[in-house]
PDB file of C-alpha atoms in Angstrom:
ATOM      1  CA  GLU A1193      18.290  16.305   1.830  1.00  0.00           C
ATOM      2  CA  TYR A1194      15.570  15.326   4.371  1.00  0.00           C
ATOM      3  CA  THR A1195      13.010  17.998   5.521  1.00  0.00           C
ATOM      4  CA  ALA A1196      10.457  16.774   7.866  1.00  0.00           C
ATOM      5  CA  PRO A1197       6.669  17.595   7.063  1.00  0.00           C
ATOM      6  CA  ALA A1198       5.492  20.395   9.373  1.00  0.00           C
ATOM      7  CA  SER A1199       2.444  18.350  10.460  1.00  0.00           C
ATOM      8  CA  LEU A1200       4.581  15.170  11.442  1.00  0.00           C
ATOM      9  CA  GLN A1201       5.080  15.083  15.324  1.00  0.00           C
ATOM     10  CA  LYS A1202       7.892  12.533  14.874  1.00  0.00           C
ATOM     11  CA  VAL A1203      11.652  12.440  14.161  1.00  0.00           C
ATOM     12  CA  LEU A1204      12.315   9.835  11.523  1.00  0.00           C
ATOM     13  CA  ARG A1205      15.322   7.765  11.904  1.00  0.00           C
ATOM     14  CA  LYS A1206      17.801   7.651   9.205  1.00  0.00           C
ATOM     15  CA  TYR A1207      16.449   4.460   7.359  1.00  0.00           C
ATOM     16  CA  GLN A1208      12.955   5.823   7.638  1.00  0.00           C
ATOM     17  CA  ARG A1209      14.013   8.904   6.121  1.00  0.00           C
ATOM     18  CA  ASP A1210      15.126   6.842   3.161  1.00  0.00           C
ATOM     19  CA  GLY A1211      11.780   5.145   2.785  1.00  0.00           C
ATOM     20  CA  TYR A1212       9.977   8.541   3.114  1.00  0.00           C
ATOM     21  CA  ARG A1213      12.231   9.990   0.524  1.00  0.00           C
ATOM     22  CA  TRP A1214      11.424   6.984  -1.725  1.00  0.00           C
ATOM     23  CA  LEU A1215       7.780   7.363  -1.243  1.00  0.00           C
ATOM     24  CA  ARG A1216       8.045  10.684  -2.316  1.00  0.00           C
ATOM     25  CA  THR A1217       9.788   9.722  -5.594  1.00  0.00           C
ATOM     26  CA  LEU A1218       6.791   7.693  -6.606  1.00  0.00           C
ATOM     27  CA  ASP A1219       4.614  10.821  -7.079  1.00  0.00           C
ATOM     28  CA  GLY A1220       7.217  12.298  -9.358  1.00  0.00           C
ATOM     29  CA  TYR A1221       6.922   9.334 -11.557  1.00  0.00           C
ATOM     30  CA  GLY A1222       3.111   8.850 -11.013  1.00  0.00           C
ATOM     31  CA  MET A1223       3.445   5.211 -10.039  1.00  0.00           C
ATOM     32  CA  GLY A1224       2.769   3.082  -7.012  1.00  0.00           C
ATOM     33  CA  GLY A1225       5.251   0.816  -5.209  1.00  0.00           C
ATOM     34  CA  ILE A1226       5.738  -1.370  -1.960  1.00  0.00           C
ATOM     35  CA  LEU A1227       7.735  -0.226   0.960  1.00  0.00           C
ATOM     36  CA  ALA A1228       8.983  -3.549   2.142  1.00  0.00           C
ATOM     37  CA  ASP A1229      10.811  -2.825   5.452  1.00  0.00           C
ATOM     38  CA  ASP A1230      10.986  -5.607   7.981  1.00  0.00           C
ATOM     39  CA  MET A1231       8.355  -5.788  10.841  1.00  0.00           C
ATOM     40  CA  GLY A1232       8.744  -3.261  13.445  1.00  0.00           C
ATOM     41  CA  LEU A1233      11.013  -0.718  11.381  1.00  0.00           C
ATOM     42  CA  GLY A1234       8.217   1.839  11.299  1.00  0.00           C
ATOM     43  CA  LYS A1235       6.377   1.406   7.667  1.00  0.00           C
ATOM     44  CA  THR A1236       3.402   2.903   9.330  1.00  0.00           C
ATOM     45  CA  VAL A1237       4.958   6.164  10.409  1.00  0.00           C
ATOM     46  CA  GLN A1238       6.907   6.489   7.060  1.00  0.00           C
ATOM     47  CA  ALA A1239       3.389   6.248   5.182  1.00  0.00           C
ATOM     48  CA  LEU A1240       2.154   8.852   7.681  1.00  0.00           C
ATOM     49  CA  ALA A1241       5.042  11.244   6.806  1.00  0.00           C
ATOM     50  CA  TRP A1242       4.375  10.852   3.096  1.00  0.00           C
ATOM     51  CA  LEU A1243       0.904  11.464   3.772  1.00  0.00           C
ATOM     52  CA  CYS A1244       1.536  14.699   5.519  1.00  0.00           C
ATOM     53  CA  GLN A1245       3.925  15.825   2.873  1.00  0.00           C
ATOM     54  CA  THR A1246       1.431  15.347   0.182  1.00  0.00           C
ATOM     55  CA  GLY A1247      -1.534  16.555   1.891  1.00  0.00           C
ATOM     56  CA  ALA A1248      -3.592  14.371  -0.568  1.00  0.00           C
ATOM     57  CA  TYR A1249      -6.552  13.753   1.740  1.00  0.00           C
ATOM     58  CA  PRO A1250      -9.083  12.179   2.225  1.00  0.00           C
ATOM     59  CA  ALA A1251      -6.904   8.817   2.253  1.00  0.00           C
ATOM     60  CA  MET A1252      -7.962   5.383   2.539  1.00  0.00           C
ATOM     61  CA  VAL A1253      -5.973   2.895   4.412  1.00  0.00           C
ATOM     62  CA  VAL A1254      -6.900  -0.540   4.109  1.00  0.00           C
ATOM     63  CA  ALA A1255      -5.060  -3.042   6.691  1.00  0.00           C
ATOM     64  CA  PRO A1256      -5.762  -6.371   8.323  1.00  0.00           C
ATOM     65  CA  PRO A1257      -8.138  -6.202  11.387  1.00  0.00           C
ATOM     66  CA  HIS A1258      -5.593  -6.592  13.988  1.00  0.00           C
ATOM     67  CA  LEU A1259      -3.756  -3.579  12.632  1.00  0.00           C
ATOM     68  CA  MET A1260      -6.646  -1.036  12.644  1.00  0.00           C
ATOM     69  CA  ARG A1261      -5.928   0.084  16.395  1.00  0.00           C
ATOM     70  CA  ASN A1262      -2.315   0.477  15.627  1.00  0.00           C
ATOM     71  CA  TRP A1263      -3.087   2.794  12.692  1.00  0.00           C
ATOM     72  CA  GLU A1264      -5.600   4.894  14.861  1.00  0.00           C
ATOM     73  CA  ASN A1265      -2.978   5.169  17.526  1.00  0.00           C
ATOM     74  CA  GLU A1266      -0.173   5.992  15.308  1.00  0.00           C
ATOM     75  CA  ILE A1267      -2.237   8.883  13.442  1.00  0.00           C
ATOM     76  CA  ALA A1268      -3.117  10.310  16.849  1.00  0.00           C
ATOM     77  CA  ARG A1269       0.316  10.353  18.060  1.00  0.00           C
ATOM     78  CA  PHE A1270       2.313  11.456  15.033  1.00  0.00           C
ATOM     79  CA  VAL A1271       0.069  13.396  12.743  1.00  0.00           C
ATOM     80  CA  GLN A1272      -1.868  16.812  12.738  1.00  0.00           C
ATOM     81  CA  LYS A1273      -3.006  19.372  10.440  1.00  0.00           C
ATOM     82  CA  PRO A1274      -0.771  22.354   9.613  1.00  0.00           C
ATOM     83  CA  ASP A1275      -2.860  24.405  12.110  1.00  0.00           C
ATOM     84  CA  GLY A1276      -2.018  22.002  14.914  1.00  0.00           C
ATOM     85  CA  SER A1277      -5.660  20.237  14.985  1.00  0.00           C
ATOM     86  CA  PRO A1278      -5.969  16.455  14.944  1.00  0.00           C
ATOM     87  CA  LEU A1279      -6.621  14.881  11.851  1.00  0.00           C
ATOM     88  CA  ARG A1280     -10.349  13.475  11.366  1.00  0.00           C
ATOM     89  CA  VAL A1281     -10.205   9.531  11.280  1.00  0.00           C
ATOM     90  CA  HIS A1282     -13.295   7.290  10.573  1.00  0.00           C
ATOM     91  CA  VAL A1283     -13.110   3.560  11.081  1.00  0.00           C
ATOM     92  CA  ILE A1284     -15.221   1.873   8.550  1.00  0.00           C
ATOM     93  CA  HIS A1285     -17.597  -0.752  10.084  1.00  0.00           C
ATOM     94  CA  GLY A1286     -19.716  -3.478   8.373  1.00  0.00           C
ATOM     95  CA  LEU A1287     -20.231  -4.954   4.960  1.00  0.00           C
ATOM     96  CA  LYS A1288     -22.971  -2.598   4.010  1.00  0.00           C
ATOM     97  CA  PRO A1289     -22.140   0.777   2.560  1.00  0.00           C
ATOM     98  CA  TYR A1290     -23.460   3.881   4.446  1.00  0.00           C
ATOM     99  CA  ALA A1291     -23.053   7.517   3.884  1.00  0.00           C
ATOM    100  CA  LEU A1292     -19.528   8.086   5.479  1.00  0.00           C
ATOM    101  CA  PRO A1293     -18.920  11.352   7.431  1.00  0.00           C
ATOM    102  CA  PRO A1294     -16.102  13.755   6.451  1.00  0.00           C
ATOM    103  CA  ALA A1295     -12.645  12.606   7.495  1.00  0.00           C
ATOM    104  CA  ASP A1296      -9.066  13.035   6.435  1.00  0.00           C
ATOM    105  CA  ILE A1297      -8.333   9.408   6.781  1.00  0.00           C
ATOM    106  CA  TYR A1298     -10.614   6.382   6.447  1.00  0.00           C
ATOM    107  CA  LEU A1299      -9.579   3.156   7.824  1.00  0.00           C
ATOM    108  CA  MET A1300     -10.962   0.047   6.658  1.00  0.00           C
ATOM    109  CA  HIS A1301      -9.993  -3.954   6.958  1.00  0.00           C
ATOM    110  CA  TYR A1302      -9.546  -6.156   4.089  1.00  0.00           C
ATOM    111  CA  LEU A1303     -12.552  -8.377   5.129  1.00  0.00           C
ATOM    112  CA  LEU A1304     -14.651  -5.453   4.222  1.00  0.00           C
ATOM    113  CA  LEU A1305     -13.637  -4.644   0.846  1.00  0.00           C
ATOM    114  CA  ARG A1306     -16.038  -7.025  -0.878  1.00  0.00           C
ATOM    115  CA  GLY A1307     -19.253  -5.378   0.759  1.00  0.00           C
ATOM    116  CA  TRP A1308     -17.873  -1.972  -0.353  1.00  0.00           C
ATOM    117  CA  LYS A1309     -16.808  -2.938  -3.823  1.00  0.00           C
ATOM    118  CA  GLU A1310     -19.341  -0.663  -5.781  1.00  0.00           C
ATOM    119  CA  ALA A1311     -18.994   2.339  -3.413  1.00  0.00           C
ATOM    120  CA  LEU A1312     -15.557   2.924  -2.949  1.00  0.00           C
ATOM    121  CA  PRO A1313     -14.378   3.917  -6.466  1.00  0.00           C
ATOM    122  CA  ASP A1314     -17.135   6.650  -6.325  1.00  0.00           C
ATOM    123  CA  MET A1315     -15.730   8.319  -3.196  1.00  0.00           C
ATOM    124  CA  GLY A1316     -13.058  10.432  -4.870  1.00  0.00           C
ATOM    125  CA  LEU A1317     -10.268   9.250  -2.630  1.00  0.00           C
ATOM    126  CA  PRO A1318      -6.955  10.574  -3.981  1.00  0.00           C
ATOM    127  CA  THR A1319      -4.659   8.321  -1.882  1.00  0.00           C
ATOM    128  CA  VAL A1320      -4.754   4.721  -0.803  1.00  0.00           C
ATOM    129  CA  VAL A1321      -2.468   2.798   1.369  1.00  0.00           C
ATOM    130  CA  PHE A1322      -2.699  -0.946   1.592  1.00  0.00           C
ATOM    131  CA  ASP A1323      -0.996  -2.231   4.767  1.00  0.00           C
ATOM    132  CA  GLU A1324       0.259  -5.749   4.388  1.00  0.00           C
ATOM    133  CA  ILE A1325      -0.354  -5.848   0.895  1.00  0.00           C
ATOM    134  CA  GLN A1326       0.463  -9.284   0.551  1.00  0.00           C
ATOM    135  CA  GLU A1327      -3.158  -9.815   1.531  1.00  0.00           C
ATOM    136  CA  LEU A1328      -3.845  -9.149  -2.267  1.00  0.00           C
ATOM    137  CA  ARG A1329      -1.637 -11.934  -3.505  1.00  0.00           C
ATOM    138  CA  HIS A1330      -4.654 -13.917  -4.797  1.00  0.00           C
ATOM    139  CA  SER A1331      -6.508 -12.627  -7.827  1.00  0.00           C
ATOM    140  CA  GLY A1332     -10.177 -13.802  -8.847  1.00  0.00           C
ATOM    141  CA  THR A1333     -11.638 -12.820  -5.356  1.00  0.00           C
ATOM    142  CA  GLU A1334     -14.290 -10.217  -4.660  1.00  0.00           C
ATOM    143  CA  LYS A1335     -11.710  -8.717  -2.280  1.00  0.00           C
ATOM    144  CA  TYR A1336      -9.043  -8.337  -4.851  1.00  0.00           C
ATOM    145  CA  SER A1337     -11.488  -6.958  -7.386  1.00  0.00           C
ATOM    146  CA  ALA A1338     -12.650  -4.321  -4.955  1.00  0.00           C
ATOM    147  CA  ALA A1339      -8.897  -3.553  -4.000  1.00  0.00           C
ATOM    148  CA  SER A1340      -8.292  -3.046  -7.781  1.00  0.00           C
ATOM    149  CA  LEU A1341     -11.166  -0.728  -8.269  1.00  0.00           C
ATOM    150  CA  LEU A1342     -10.315   1.368  -5.441  1.00  0.00           C
ATOM    151  CA  ALA A1343      -6.729   1.626  -6.490  1.00  0.00           C
ATOM    152  CA  GLU A1344      -7.739   2.478 -10.050  1.00  0.00           C
ATOM    153  CA  ALA A1345      -9.693   5.399  -9.010  1.00  0.00           C
ATOM    154  CA  ALA A1346      -7.048   7.012  -6.769  1.00  0.00           C
ATOM    155  CA  GLN A1347      -4.169   9.109  -8.112  1.00  0.00           C
ATOM    156  CA  ARG A1348      -1.485   7.592  -5.348  1.00  0.00           C
ATOM    157  CA  VAL A1349      -1.302   4.157  -4.244  1.00  0.00           C
ATOM    158  CA  VAL A1350       1.397   2.627  -2.143  1.00  0.00           C
ATOM    159  CA  GLY A1351       1.538  -0.844  -0.316  1.00  0.00           C
ATOM    160  CA  LEU A1352       3.508  -1.696   2.772  1.00  0.00           C
ATOM    161  CA  SER A1353       4.726  -5.157   3.752  1.00  0.00           C
ATOM    162  CA  GLY A1354       7.385  -6.930   5.450  1.00  0.00           C
ATOM    163  CA  THR A1355       6.853  -9.991   3.429  1.00  0.00           C
ATOM    164  CA  PRO A1356       5.795  -9.168  -0.201  1.00  0.00           C
ATOM    165  CA  ILE A1357       6.547 -12.488  -1.791  1.00  0.00           C
ATOM    166  CA  TYR A1358       4.664 -15.340  -0.112  1.00  0.00           C
ATOM    167  CA  ASN A1359       4.671 -19.083  -0.971  1.00  0.00           C
ATOM    168  CA  GLN A1360       4.539 -19.061  -4.799  1.00  0.00           C
ATOM    169  CA  GLY A1361       6.741 -16.277  -5.863  1.00  0.00           C
ATOM    170  CA  ALA A1362       4.433 -15.380  -9.002  1.00  0.00           C
ATOM    171  CA  GLU A1363       1.965 -14.106  -6.641  1.00  0.00           C
ATOM    172  CA  ILE A1364       3.914 -10.816  -6.675  1.00  0.00           C
ATOM    173  CA  TRP A1365       2.414 -10.149 -10.143  1.00  0.00           C
ATOM    174  CA  ASN A1366      -1.003  -9.897  -8.309  1.00  0.00           C
ATOM    175  CA  VAL A1367       0.233  -7.436  -5.830  1.00  0.00           C
ATOM    176  CA  VAL A1368       2.195  -5.245  -7.983  1.00  0.00           C
ATOM    177  CA  ASN A1369      -0.780  -5.156 -10.542  1.00  0.00           C
ATOM    178  CA  ILE A1370      -2.895  -3.474  -8.040  1.00  0.00           C
ATOM    179  CA  LEU A1371      -0.447  -0.684  -7.510  1.00  0.00           C
ATOM    180  CA  ASP A1372       0.417  -0.190 -11.166  1.00  0.00           C
ATOM    181  CA  PHE A1373      -1.660  -2.092 -13.809  1.00  0.00           C
ATOM    182  CA  HIS A1374       0.400  -4.343 -16.158  1.00  0.00           C
ATOM    183  CA  VAL A1375       3.673  -2.533 -14.947  1.00  0.00           C
ATOM    184  CA  LEU A1376       5.132  -5.994 -15.022  1.00  0.00           C
ATOM    185  CA  GLY A1377       3.145  -7.139 -18.295  1.00  0.00           C
ATOM    186  CA  ASP A1378       0.488  -9.533 -18.476  1.00  0.00           C
ATOM    187  CA  TYR A1379       0.532 -12.496 -16.228  1.00  0.00           C
ATOM    188  CA  GLU A1380       1.362 -14.843 -19.106  1.00  0.00           C
ATOM    189  CA  SER A1381       4.134 -12.701 -20.286  1.00  0.00           C
ATOM    190  CA  PHE A1382       5.382 -12.456 -16.680  1.00  0.00           C
ATOM    191  CA  THR A1383       5.255 -16.037 -16.023  1.00  0.00           C
ATOM    192  CA  ARG A1384       7.228 -16.803 -19.229  1.00  0.00           C
ATOM    193  CA  GLU A1385      10.015 -14.412 -18.417  1.00  0.00           C
ATOM    194  CA  TRP A1386      10.555 -15.048 -14.691  1.00  0.00           C
ATOM    195  CA  CYS A1387       9.080 -18.441 -13.757  1.00  0.00           C
ATOM    196  CA  TYR A1388       9.356 -21.984 -14.995  1.00  0.00           C
ATOM    197  CA  GLY A1389       7.439 -21.592 -18.090  1.00  0.00           C
ATOM    198  CA  TYR A1390       3.816 -20.266 -19.181  1.00  0.00           C
ATOM    199  CA  ARG A1391       1.550 -19.832 -16.222  1.00  0.00           C
ATOM    200  CA  SER A1392       4.161 -21.524 -13.915  1.00  0.00           C
ATOM    201  CA  ASP A1393       3.608 -19.823 -10.415  1.00  0.00           C
ATOM    202  CA  ILE A1394       7.364 -20.537  -9.227  1.00  0.00           C
ATOM    203  CA  VAL A1395       9.842 -17.855  -9.817  1.00  0.00           C
ATOM    204  CA  ALA A1396      12.915 -19.290 -11.460  1.00  0.00           C
ATOM    205  CA  LYS A1397      15.489 -16.663  -9.931  1.00  0.00           C
ATOM    206  CA  PRO A1398      13.842 -14.695  -7.325  1.00  0.00           C
ATOM    207  CA  GLU A1399      17.021 -12.676  -6.475  1.00  0.00           C
ATOM    208  CA  LEU A1400      16.957 -11.363  -9.947  1.00  0.00           C
ATOM    209  CA  LEU A1401      13.261 -10.664  -9.713  1.00  0.00           C
ATOM    210  CA  GLY A1402      13.613  -8.701  -6.505  1.00  0.00           C
ATOM    211  CA  GLU A1403      16.759  -6.905  -8.093  1.00  0.00           C
ATOM    212  CA  HIS A1404      14.406  -5.846 -11.188  1.00  0.00           C
ATOM    213  CA  LEU A1405      11.594  -4.696  -8.714  1.00  0.00           C
ATOM    214  CA  ARG A1406      14.053  -2.417  -6.916  1.00  0.00           C
ATOM    215  CA  ARG A1407      15.667  -1.277  -9.991  1.00  0.00           C
ATOM    216  CA  GLU A1408      12.426  -0.362 -11.627  1.00  0.00           C
ATOM    217  CA  GLY A1409      11.386   1.679  -8.534  1.00  0.00           C
ATOM    218  CA  LEU A1410       8.650  -0.870  -7.740  1.00  0.00           C
ATOM    219  CA  MET A1411       9.946  -1.703  -4.270  1.00  0.00           C
ATOM    220  CA  LEU A1412      12.201  -0.577  -1.530  1.00  0.00           C
ATOM    221  CA  ARG A1413      13.824  -2.951   0.743  1.00  0.00           C
TER     222      ARG A1413
END
């Protein structure tokens, strides 16, 4: 049964309630996952509802630069503290770390991750949300390494994406590995099982892989 968080100033639509409930189940299993609704269906507000319910602040939201203002606006419109006061939001600027002011939600775009790589894991952030998490589909970069360290230090990590699988399907391993380390096995094992042979980056049967991700509770779409 759906019960809206008291601090969420928004009535969720039925399909948004499904996403919100699914995000809540991740806490019960101690795992991360990808909410993969299509563009425009309200992934942001579903994630905010989940944040309201958990109360696991401070949270870090990492998003592409063009979505930063949208997150600020959605937080201001739909989320408040239980006492009715607004959440404190701080937008992180610049590649050079600085002493952050107290906040309930920190917003950072992906291009800054590399500069904050060493500082982020020590911030004690219990919750991390990666919006458009397909931005992390390429491993071996400073951005990916920083995101991995940030996620590893948190207790709750979720990703949002309308297009979780880009180009070569094996990139989904990199994305999911941020959320739950080696939940799909190591990369070599993954490619042997799901792709056209060892270290191939093309998924042989993408429909079956998608079904597996949903069945294992790693993705909702």
